[in-house]
Short mmCIF file of C-alpha atoms and ligand atoms in Angstrom, two decimals:
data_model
loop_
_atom_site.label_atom_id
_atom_site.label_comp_id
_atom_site.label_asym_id
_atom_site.label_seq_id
_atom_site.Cartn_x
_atom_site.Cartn_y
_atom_site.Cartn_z
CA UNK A 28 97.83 88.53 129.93
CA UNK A 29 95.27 90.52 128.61
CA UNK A 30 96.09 93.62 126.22
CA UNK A 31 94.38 96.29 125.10
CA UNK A 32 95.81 98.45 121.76
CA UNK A 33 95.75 99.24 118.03
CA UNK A 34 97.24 96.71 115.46
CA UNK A 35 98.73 98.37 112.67
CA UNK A 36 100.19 97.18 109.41
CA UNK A 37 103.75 98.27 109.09
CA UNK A 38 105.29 98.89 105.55
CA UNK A 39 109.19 99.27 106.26
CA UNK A 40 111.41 100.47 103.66
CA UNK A 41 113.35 98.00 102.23
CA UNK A 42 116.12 100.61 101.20
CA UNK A 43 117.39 103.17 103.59
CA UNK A 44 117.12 107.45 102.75
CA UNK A 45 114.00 109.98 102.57
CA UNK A 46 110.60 107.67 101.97
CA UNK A 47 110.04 110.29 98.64
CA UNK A 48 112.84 108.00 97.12
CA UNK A 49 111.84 104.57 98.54
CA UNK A 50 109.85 102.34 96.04
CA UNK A 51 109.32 99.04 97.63
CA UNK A 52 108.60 98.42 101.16
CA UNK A 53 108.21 95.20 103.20
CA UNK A 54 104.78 94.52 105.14
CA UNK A 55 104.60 93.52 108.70
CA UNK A 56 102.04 93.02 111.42
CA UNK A 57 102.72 95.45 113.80
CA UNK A 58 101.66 97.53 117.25
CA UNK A 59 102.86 97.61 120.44
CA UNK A 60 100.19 95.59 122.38
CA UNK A 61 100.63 92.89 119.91
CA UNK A 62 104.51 93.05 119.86
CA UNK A 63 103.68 92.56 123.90
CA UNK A 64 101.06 89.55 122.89
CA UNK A 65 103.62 87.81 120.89
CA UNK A 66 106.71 88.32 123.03
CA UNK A 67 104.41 87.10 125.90
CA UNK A 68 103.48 84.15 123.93
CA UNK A 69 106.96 83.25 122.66
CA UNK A 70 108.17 82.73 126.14
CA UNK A 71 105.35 80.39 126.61
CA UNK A 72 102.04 82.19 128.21
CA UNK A 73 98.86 83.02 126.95
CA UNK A 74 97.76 86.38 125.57
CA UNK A 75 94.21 87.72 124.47
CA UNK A 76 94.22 90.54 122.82
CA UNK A 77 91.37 93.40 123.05
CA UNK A 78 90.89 95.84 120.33
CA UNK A 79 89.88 96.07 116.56
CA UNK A 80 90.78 95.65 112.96
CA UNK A 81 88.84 96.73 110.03
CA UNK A 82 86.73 94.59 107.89
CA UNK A 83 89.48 94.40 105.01
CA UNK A 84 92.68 92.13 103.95
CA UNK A 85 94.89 94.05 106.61
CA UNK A 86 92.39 92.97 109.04
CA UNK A 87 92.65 89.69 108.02
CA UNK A 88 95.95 89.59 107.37
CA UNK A 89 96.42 91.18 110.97
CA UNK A 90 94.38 87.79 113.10
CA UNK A 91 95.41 85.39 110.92
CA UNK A 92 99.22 86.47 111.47
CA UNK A 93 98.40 86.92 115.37
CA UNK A 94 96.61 83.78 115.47
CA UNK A 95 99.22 81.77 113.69
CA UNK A 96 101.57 83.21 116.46
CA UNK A 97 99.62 81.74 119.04
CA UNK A 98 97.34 84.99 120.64
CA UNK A 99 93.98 84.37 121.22
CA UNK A 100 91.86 86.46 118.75
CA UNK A 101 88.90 85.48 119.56
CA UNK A 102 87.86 89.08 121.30
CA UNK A 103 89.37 91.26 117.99
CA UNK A 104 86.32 92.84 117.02
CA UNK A 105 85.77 93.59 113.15
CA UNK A 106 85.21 97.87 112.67
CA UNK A 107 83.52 99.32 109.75
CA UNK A 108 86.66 101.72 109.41
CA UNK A 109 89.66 100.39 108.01
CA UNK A 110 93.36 98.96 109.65
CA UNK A 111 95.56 101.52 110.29
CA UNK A 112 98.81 101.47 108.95
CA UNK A 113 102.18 103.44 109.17
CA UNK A 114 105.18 103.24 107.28
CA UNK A 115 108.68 103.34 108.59
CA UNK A 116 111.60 105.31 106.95
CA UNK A 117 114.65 104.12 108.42
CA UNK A 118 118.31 105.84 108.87
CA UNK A 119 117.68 109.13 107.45
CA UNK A 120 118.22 111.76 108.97
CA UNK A 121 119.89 110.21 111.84
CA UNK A 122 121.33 106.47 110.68
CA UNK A 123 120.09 103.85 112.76
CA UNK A 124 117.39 105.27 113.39
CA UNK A 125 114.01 104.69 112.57
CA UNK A 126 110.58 107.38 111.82
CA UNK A 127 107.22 106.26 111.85
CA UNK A 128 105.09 108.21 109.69
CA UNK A 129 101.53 107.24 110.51
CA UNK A 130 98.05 106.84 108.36
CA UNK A 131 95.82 105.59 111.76
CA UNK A 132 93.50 109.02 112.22
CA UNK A 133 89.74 107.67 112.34
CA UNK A 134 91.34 103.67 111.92
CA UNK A 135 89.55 100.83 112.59
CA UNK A 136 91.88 100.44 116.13
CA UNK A 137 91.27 103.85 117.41
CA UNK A 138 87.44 102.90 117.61
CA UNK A 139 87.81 100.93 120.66
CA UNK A 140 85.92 101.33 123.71
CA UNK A 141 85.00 100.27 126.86
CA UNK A 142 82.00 98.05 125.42
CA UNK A 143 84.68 96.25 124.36
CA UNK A 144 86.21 95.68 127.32
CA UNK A 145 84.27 92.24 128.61
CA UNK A 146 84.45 92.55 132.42
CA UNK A 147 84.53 88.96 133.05
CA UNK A 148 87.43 88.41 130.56
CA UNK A 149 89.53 91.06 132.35
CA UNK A 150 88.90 90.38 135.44
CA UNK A 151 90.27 87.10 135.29
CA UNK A 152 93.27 87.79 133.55
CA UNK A 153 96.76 87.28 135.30
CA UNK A 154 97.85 90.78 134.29
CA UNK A 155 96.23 93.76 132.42
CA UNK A 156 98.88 95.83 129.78
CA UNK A 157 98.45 98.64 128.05
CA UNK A 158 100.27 101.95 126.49
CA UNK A 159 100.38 105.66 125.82
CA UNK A 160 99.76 104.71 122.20
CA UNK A 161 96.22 103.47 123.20
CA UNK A 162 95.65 106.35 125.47
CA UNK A 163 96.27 108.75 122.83
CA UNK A 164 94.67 107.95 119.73
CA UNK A 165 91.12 108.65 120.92
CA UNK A 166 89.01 109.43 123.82
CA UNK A 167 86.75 105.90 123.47
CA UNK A 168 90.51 103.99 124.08
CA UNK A 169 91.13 105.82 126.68
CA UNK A 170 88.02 105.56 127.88
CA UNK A 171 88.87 101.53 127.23
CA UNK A 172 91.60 101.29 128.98
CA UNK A 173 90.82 103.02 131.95
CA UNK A 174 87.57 100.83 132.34
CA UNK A 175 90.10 97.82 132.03
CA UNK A 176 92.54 98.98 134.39
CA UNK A 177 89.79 99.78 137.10
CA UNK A 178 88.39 95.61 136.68
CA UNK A 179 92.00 94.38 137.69
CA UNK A 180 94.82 95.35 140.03
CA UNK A 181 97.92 92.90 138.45
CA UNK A 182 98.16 96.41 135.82
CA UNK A 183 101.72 96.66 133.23
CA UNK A 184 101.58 99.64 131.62
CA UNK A 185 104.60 101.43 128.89
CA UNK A 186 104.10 104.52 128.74
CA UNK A 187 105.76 104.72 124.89
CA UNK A 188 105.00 108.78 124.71
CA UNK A 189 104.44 109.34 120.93
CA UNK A 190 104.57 113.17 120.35
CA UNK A 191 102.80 112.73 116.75
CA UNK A 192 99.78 111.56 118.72
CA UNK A 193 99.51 114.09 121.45
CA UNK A 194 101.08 117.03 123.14
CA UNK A 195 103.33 116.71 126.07
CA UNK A 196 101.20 118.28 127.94
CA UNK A 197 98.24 115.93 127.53
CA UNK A 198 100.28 112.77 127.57
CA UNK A 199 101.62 114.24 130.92
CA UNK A 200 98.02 115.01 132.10
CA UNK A 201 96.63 111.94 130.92
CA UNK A 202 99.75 108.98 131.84
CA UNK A 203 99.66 110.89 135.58
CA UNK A 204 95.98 110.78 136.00
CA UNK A 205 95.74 106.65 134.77
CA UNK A 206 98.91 105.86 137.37
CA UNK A 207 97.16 107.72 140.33
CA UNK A 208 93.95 106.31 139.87
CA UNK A 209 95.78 102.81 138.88
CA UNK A 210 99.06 102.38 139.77
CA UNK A 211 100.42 99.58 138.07
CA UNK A 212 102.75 96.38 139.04
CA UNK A 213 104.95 96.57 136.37
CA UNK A 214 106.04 100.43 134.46
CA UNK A 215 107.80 100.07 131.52
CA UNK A 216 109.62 103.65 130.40
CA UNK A 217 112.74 105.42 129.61
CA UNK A 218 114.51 108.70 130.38
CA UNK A 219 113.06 110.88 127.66
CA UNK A 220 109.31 110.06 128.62
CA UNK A 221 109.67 110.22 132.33
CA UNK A 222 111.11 113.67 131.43
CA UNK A 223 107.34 114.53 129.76
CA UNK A 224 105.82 112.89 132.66
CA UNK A 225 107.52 114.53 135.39
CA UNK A 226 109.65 117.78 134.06
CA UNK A 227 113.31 117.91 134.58
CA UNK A 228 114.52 116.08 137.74
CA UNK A 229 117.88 114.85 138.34
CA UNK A 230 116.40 111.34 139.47
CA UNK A 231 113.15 110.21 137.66
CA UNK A 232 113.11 106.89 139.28
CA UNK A 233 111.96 107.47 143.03
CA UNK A 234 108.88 109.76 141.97
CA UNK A 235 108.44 107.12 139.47
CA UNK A 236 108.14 104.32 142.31
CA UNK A 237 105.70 105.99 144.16
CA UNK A 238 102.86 104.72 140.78
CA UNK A 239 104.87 101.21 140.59
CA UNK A 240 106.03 97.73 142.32
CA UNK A 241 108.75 97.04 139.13
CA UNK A 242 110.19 100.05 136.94
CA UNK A 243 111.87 99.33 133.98
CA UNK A 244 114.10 102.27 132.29
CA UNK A 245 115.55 101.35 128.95
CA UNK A 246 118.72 102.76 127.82
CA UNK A 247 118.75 102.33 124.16
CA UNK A 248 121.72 100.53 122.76
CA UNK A 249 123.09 100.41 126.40
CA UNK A 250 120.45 98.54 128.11
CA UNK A 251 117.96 98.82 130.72
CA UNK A 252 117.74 98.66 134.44
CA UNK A 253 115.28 97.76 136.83
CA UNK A 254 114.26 99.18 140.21
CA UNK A 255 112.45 97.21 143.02
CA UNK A 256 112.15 96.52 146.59
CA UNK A 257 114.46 99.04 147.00
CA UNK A 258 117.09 97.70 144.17
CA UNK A 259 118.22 98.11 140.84
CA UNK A 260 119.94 95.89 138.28
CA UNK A 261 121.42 96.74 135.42
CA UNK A 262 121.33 94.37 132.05
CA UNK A 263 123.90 95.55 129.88
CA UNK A 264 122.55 96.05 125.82
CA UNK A 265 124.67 94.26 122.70
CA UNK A 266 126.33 95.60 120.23
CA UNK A 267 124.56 94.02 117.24
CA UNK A 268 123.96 95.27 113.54
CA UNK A 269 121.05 97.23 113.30
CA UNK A 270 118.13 97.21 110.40
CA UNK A 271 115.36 99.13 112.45
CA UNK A 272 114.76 100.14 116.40
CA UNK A 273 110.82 100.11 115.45
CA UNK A 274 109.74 97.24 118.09
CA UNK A 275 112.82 97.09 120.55
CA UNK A 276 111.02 98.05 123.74
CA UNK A 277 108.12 96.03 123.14
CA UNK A 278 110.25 93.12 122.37
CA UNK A 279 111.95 93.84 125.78
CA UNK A 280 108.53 94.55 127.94
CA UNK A 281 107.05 91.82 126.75
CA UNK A 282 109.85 89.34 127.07
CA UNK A 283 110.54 90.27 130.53
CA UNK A 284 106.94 89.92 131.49
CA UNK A 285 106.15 86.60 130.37
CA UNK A 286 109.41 85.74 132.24
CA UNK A 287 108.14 87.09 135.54
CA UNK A 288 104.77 85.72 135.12
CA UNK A 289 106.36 82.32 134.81
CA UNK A 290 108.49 82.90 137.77
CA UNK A 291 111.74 83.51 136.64
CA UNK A 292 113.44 86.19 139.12
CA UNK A 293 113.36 89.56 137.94
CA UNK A 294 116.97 90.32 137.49
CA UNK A 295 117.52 87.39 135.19
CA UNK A 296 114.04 88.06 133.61
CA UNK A 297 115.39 91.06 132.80
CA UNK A 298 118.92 89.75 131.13
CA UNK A 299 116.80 87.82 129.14
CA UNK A 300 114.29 90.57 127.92
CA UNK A 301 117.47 92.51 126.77
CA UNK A 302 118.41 89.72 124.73
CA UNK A 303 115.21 89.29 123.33
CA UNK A 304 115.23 93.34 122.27
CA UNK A 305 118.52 93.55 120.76
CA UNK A 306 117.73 90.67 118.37
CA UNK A 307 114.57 93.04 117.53
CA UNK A 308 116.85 95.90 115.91
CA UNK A 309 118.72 93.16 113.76
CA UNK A 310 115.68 93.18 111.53
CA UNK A 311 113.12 94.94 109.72
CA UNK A 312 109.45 93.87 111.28
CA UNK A 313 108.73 94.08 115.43
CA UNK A 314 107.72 90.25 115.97
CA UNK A 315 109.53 87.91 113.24
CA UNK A 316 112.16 87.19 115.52
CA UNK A 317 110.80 87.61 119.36
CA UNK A 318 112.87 84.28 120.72
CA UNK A 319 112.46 81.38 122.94
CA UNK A 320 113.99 81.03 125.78
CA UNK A 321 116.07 78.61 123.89
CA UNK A 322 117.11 80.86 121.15
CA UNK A 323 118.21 83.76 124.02
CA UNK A 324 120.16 80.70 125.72
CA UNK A 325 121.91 80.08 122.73
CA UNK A 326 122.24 84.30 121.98
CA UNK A 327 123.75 83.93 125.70
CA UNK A 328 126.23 81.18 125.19
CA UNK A 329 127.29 82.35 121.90
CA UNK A 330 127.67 85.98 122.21
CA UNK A 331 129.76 87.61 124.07
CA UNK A 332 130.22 92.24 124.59
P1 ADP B 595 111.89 101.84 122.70
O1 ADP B 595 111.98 100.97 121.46
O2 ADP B 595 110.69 101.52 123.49
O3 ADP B 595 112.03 103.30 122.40
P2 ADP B 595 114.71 101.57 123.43
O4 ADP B 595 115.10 102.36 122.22
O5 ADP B 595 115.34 101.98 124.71
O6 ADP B 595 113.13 101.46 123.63
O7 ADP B 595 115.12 100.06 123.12
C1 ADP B 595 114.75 99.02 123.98
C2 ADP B 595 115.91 98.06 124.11
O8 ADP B 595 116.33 97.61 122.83
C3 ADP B 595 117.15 98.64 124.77
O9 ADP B 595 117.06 98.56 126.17
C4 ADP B 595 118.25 97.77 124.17
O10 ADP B 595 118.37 96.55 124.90
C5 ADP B 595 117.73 97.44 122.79
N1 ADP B 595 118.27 98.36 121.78
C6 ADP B 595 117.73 99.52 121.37
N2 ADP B 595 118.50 100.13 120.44
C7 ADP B 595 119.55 99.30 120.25
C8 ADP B 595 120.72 99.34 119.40
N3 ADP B 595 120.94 100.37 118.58
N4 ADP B 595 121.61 98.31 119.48
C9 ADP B 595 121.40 97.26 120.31
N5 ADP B 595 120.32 97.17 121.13
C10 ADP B 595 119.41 98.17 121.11
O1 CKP B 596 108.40 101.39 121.42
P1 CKP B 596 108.49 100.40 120.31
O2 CKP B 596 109.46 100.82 119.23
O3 CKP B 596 108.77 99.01 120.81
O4 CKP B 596 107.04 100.38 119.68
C1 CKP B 596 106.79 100.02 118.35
C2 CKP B 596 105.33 100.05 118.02
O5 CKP B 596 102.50 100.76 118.02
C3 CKP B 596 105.13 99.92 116.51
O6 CKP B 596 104.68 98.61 116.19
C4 CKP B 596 104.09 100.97 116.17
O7 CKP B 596 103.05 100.47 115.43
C5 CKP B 596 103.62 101.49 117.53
O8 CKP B 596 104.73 101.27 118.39
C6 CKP B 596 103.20 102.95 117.41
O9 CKP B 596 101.98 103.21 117.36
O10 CKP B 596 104.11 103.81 117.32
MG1 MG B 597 108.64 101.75 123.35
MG1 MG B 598 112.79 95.77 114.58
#
C-alpha cells in the first residue's frame, strides 16, 4: 500500500479534565495515514508512506518510530517548516471522549504536493489510501492526492471529515468531486460524515455504493458493518475500558485492509479489524498496540460480549 498524509506528533494528556489544568502529557507518533501504514504492516504487508516531516527532532523522532515499525520511509521528504503536532484532551466535556486541539497550520505535512507524488512508485502499488485530513489541510495535498489517485485504480479512501479543518460545505464539495472523478475500491466512513457528504437521507449506504466496490460504516462502540456485492455484515464492537478513541478507525481501516489484501474474506477481515480497533481505545497513543493476527486470535478466544 501506498499512503499519502500528514504525520503529526500527538501529546495526550496523561490526566483527564480541561487541557488549562493538565501539566504533563505523553508523546506519540501519530496521523491517520500512518496509523493505516502501521496497521497495514502489523498484519504483515508492506507500506510506503508519501508525505513530509520537518527538519527537527519530531521529524526524526516521527521516521525513526515509523521505520522501527516496519514502513518504508524512504519517500518522507524533509520540509523546511516544522512537524505538526496536536494535543489531545481526553473525557472532558463528554467522558470517553477525546478532542484534538491542533498546532498543524503552515506544518511541515501540509506542504505536500504532487511533485511528491513519484508516478512510478504509485503506479505500482497494490492499493493507493488516503483521507479527508489530507484533502483539507492545503490545496498542494489535495492537489497530491488527486494526482495519486488519477496514477492508480486499486484507490481506499476514509473520508475522516474534520470540521476544524474545513467547512462542511467544502469537505462535501471536495470528498464528492475526488469519488466521481476516482471512485475508490474500498470507502471507509461513518454515519455522521456521510451525513456532510450527502445531506439527510434515511439510507446513506446505496448512494454511497454508487463511488465504491467495499463500504465500511463504523458504529462507534457498537461496531461496524460492511456492504458489498449486494451484502452487508455486521461485526459487533467490545465493551472494553476506554483511555482515548483518538486512532480507533484507523486502527480498524487499516487492519481490515491488510487483511483483504492478503486474502482473507471480507466478512472475517472485518471481525478482525474490529478487534484490532477496540484494543485502540484501551490506550493512550493510535499505533502502540495495532495487533497481529495472533494477538486478535488470542483477543478472540479469550474475550467474550
Ligand atoms: P473513528 O475513530 O474513525 O471516528 P469510530 O469512533 O466509529 O471511528 O471507531 C472505530 C471503531 O472503534 C468502532 O467501529 C469500534 O469497533 C471501535 N470503538 C470506537 N469507540 C469505542 C468504544 N468506546 N468502545 C469500544 N470500541 C470502540
Ligand atoms: O479517525 P481516527 O480517530 O482514527 O483518526 C486519528 C488521527 O490524523 C490522529 O492521529 C490525528 O492526528 C488525525 O486523525 C487528525 O488529523 O485528526
Ligand atoms: Mg476516523
Ligand atoms: Mg487510542
Amino acid at each position: 500500500m501506498i499512503a499519502l498524509g500528514e504525520i503529526l506528533i500527538e501529546l495526550n494528556a496523561l490526566s483527564p479534565g480541561p487541557l488549562r489544568h493538565v501539566s504533563y502529557f505523553e508523546k506519540h507518533v501519530a496521523g491517520s495515514e500512518a496509523n493505516y501504514c502501521v496497521a497495514f504492516v502489523r498484519l504483515g504487508n508492506n507500506c510506503v508512506y508519501l508525505g513530509r516531516v520537518g527538519e527537527d527532532e519530531f521529524g526524526h523522532n516521527a521516521i525513526e518510530w515509523l521505520r522501527g515499525k516496519g514502513v518504508d520511509v524512504s519517500h518522507i521528504k524533509f520540509d523546511s517548516s516544522p512537524t505538526g503536532i496536536f494535543f489531545i484532551q481526553r473525557d472532558y466535556p463528554v467522558p470517553s471522549q477525546s478532542e484534538s486541539i491542533y498546532y498543524r497550520k503552515g506544518s511541515a505535512g501540509s506542504n505536500l504536493n504532487p511533485d511528491d507524488v513519484d508516478e512510478s512508485l504509485v503506479k505500482s502499488a497494490n492499493l493507493v489510501h488516503s483521507t479527508g485530513i489530507t484533502l483539507a489541510i492545503s490545496e498542494t495535498a489535495k492537489e497530491a492526492v488527486f494526482k495519486a489517485f488519477s496514477l492508480n485504480e486499486v484507490r481506499s479512501f476514509d473520508t475522516n471529515i474534520r470540521l476544524k479543518l474545513w467547512t462542511p460545505e467544502k469537505a462535501r464539495e471536495t470528498i464528492m468531486r475526488l469519488l466521481k472523478v476516482h471512485p475508490v475500491k474500498y470507502l471507509i466512513t461513518d454515519r455522521e460524515d456521510a451525513e456532510i457528504l450527502l445531506g439527510k437521507v434515511e439510507d446513506p449506504v446505496k448512494p454511497l455504493m454508487e463511488y465504491t466496490d467495499v463500504l465500511i460504516m463504523k458504529e462507534g462502540p457498537h461496531g461496524a458493518s460492511v456492504y458489498y456485492e449486494g451484502r452487508k455484515h455486521f461485526s459487533h464492537g467490545y465493551s472494553v475500558p476506554v483511555r482515548d478513541v483518538v486512532g480507533a478507525g484507523d486502527a480498524l481501516g487499516g487492519t481490515f485492509l491488510s487483511l483483504v489484501t492478503s486474502g482473507f474474506p471480507i466478512e472475517k477481515a472485518l471481525d478482525y479489524a474490529v478487534v484490532s480497533s477496540a484494543l485502540n481505545v484501551t490506550i493512550r497513543g493510535d499505533q502502540e498496540n495495532l495487533p497481529s493476527i495472533k494477538d486478535i486470535e488470542t483477543f478472540l478466544e479469550r474475550v467474550r460480549n
